[in-house]
Amino acid sequence: MNVPLPNSQIIREITPLSDKDCFYIAERYKTEFTYPIHNHPEFELNFIEQAAGVRRIVGDSSEVIGDYDLVLITGKDLEHVWEQNDCHSRQIREITIQFSSDLFFKSFINKNQFDSIRRMLEKAQKGLYFPMSAILKVYPLLDTLASEKEGFYAVIKFLSILYELSLFEEEARTLSSSSFAKIDIHSDSRRVQKVQEYINTHYKEEIRLGQLAGMVGMTDVSFSRFFKLRTGKNLSDYIIDIRLGFAARLLVDSTMSVAEICYECGFNNLSNFNRIFKKKKCCSPKEFRENYRKKKKLI
């Protein structure tokens, strides 16, 4: 069952997950993808094989997948869809596992033995794509999960899948930007977190390196090196990605013009905004908005 969101055409899916079950699993063999863009409060692990050419959209990430695709989404409002695009396979297999955020109650998920799973679930709020090495590791478990007759052993098998995937944290790649996904970033470093919170609040304004370095008591050079080490991005790229995420969200959720969104999100030059957006998203802001609207018309 699904219902349209207020003031939006994106479907809010009501999943079949029962309050008395740990997870819901659906295994499908299909020739095409027809379900429209949607979101739901439940966490979702989605595995697809033999579907090269399908386009996967998670938040403001849009990628064409290969023969195998495994993604974990724990952002309750994060839009996602797999659309047919250029896939001609007649033997598509899809395994979708949905589970509640309270499957791991707080006193349980905070135990040392679940550290890697907790970190993975937090990271997956932006959508988490797993490499082929991770897929090969869990494939025997995924392949037989739906046919497991004993409920208890099915849960143990599912927890094993999550644990094995959590060991690939360094290799797994986040998909959507945090600003589009409306996710607050919490770094292990207090200094980095302080800077990130400032950028999220002041992204519309001019932000200077020296200003941020001074906030955490470091020289410009030391701070630049420290920030890249902790976030994996240099400061300018990080700020651009935050601004682009907010811009993409406005393109989807508002009727503001591209020019208005450009200046609203801290870009002070329209042609520069269009150039950076196209480089990062592989389409222009106008095309990004039109593509989302096309997907919404599926409803």
Coordinates of N, CA, C and O in Angstrom, one line a residue, residues 38 53 91 126 146 153 160 176 210 242 244 247:
H38 N 9.8 6.7 -4.2 CA 9.1 6.6 -2.9 C 10.1 6.7 -1.7 O 11.3 6.7 -1.9
G53 N 22.2 -1.8 -16.5 CA 21.5 -0.7 -17.3 C 20.4 0.0 -16.5 O 20.0 1.1 -16.9
Q91 N 15.7 -11.6 -17.0 CA 15.9 -12.5 -15.8 C 16.4 -11.7 -14.6 O 17.3 -12.1 -13.9
K126 N 22.2 8.1 4.4 CA 22.4 8.7 3.1 C 22.3 7.7 1.9 O 22.6 8.1 0.8
A146 N 15.2 -16.0 2.0 CA 13.7 -16.1 1.8 C 13.1 -17.5 2.0 O 12.0 -17.7 2.3
Y153 N 16.1 -18.9 12.9 CA 17.3 -19.0 12.2 C 17.4 -18.0 11.0 O 18.4 -17.5 10.6
S160 N 23.5 -11.9 10.6 CA 24.8 -12.2 10.1 C 25.1 -11.4 8.8 O 26.3 -11.0 8.6
S176 N 23.7 9.6 -1.4 CA 23.1 11.0 -1.3 C 24.0 12.0 -0.5 O 24.7 11.5 0.4
G210 N 40.4 30.7 6.7 CA 41.0 31.2 7.9 C 40.0 31.3 9.0 O 40.3 31.1 10.2
I242 N 27.8 20.4 0.1 CA 26.7 20.8 1.0 C 25.8 21.7 0.3 O 24.5 21.5 0.4
L244 N 25.3 22.1 -2.9 CA 24.6 21.4 -4.0 C 23.5 20.5 -3.5 O 22.4 20.4 -4.1
A247 N 20.7 22.8 -2.8 CA 20.1 23.2 -4.1 C 19.3 22.1 -4.7 O 18.2 22.4 -5.2

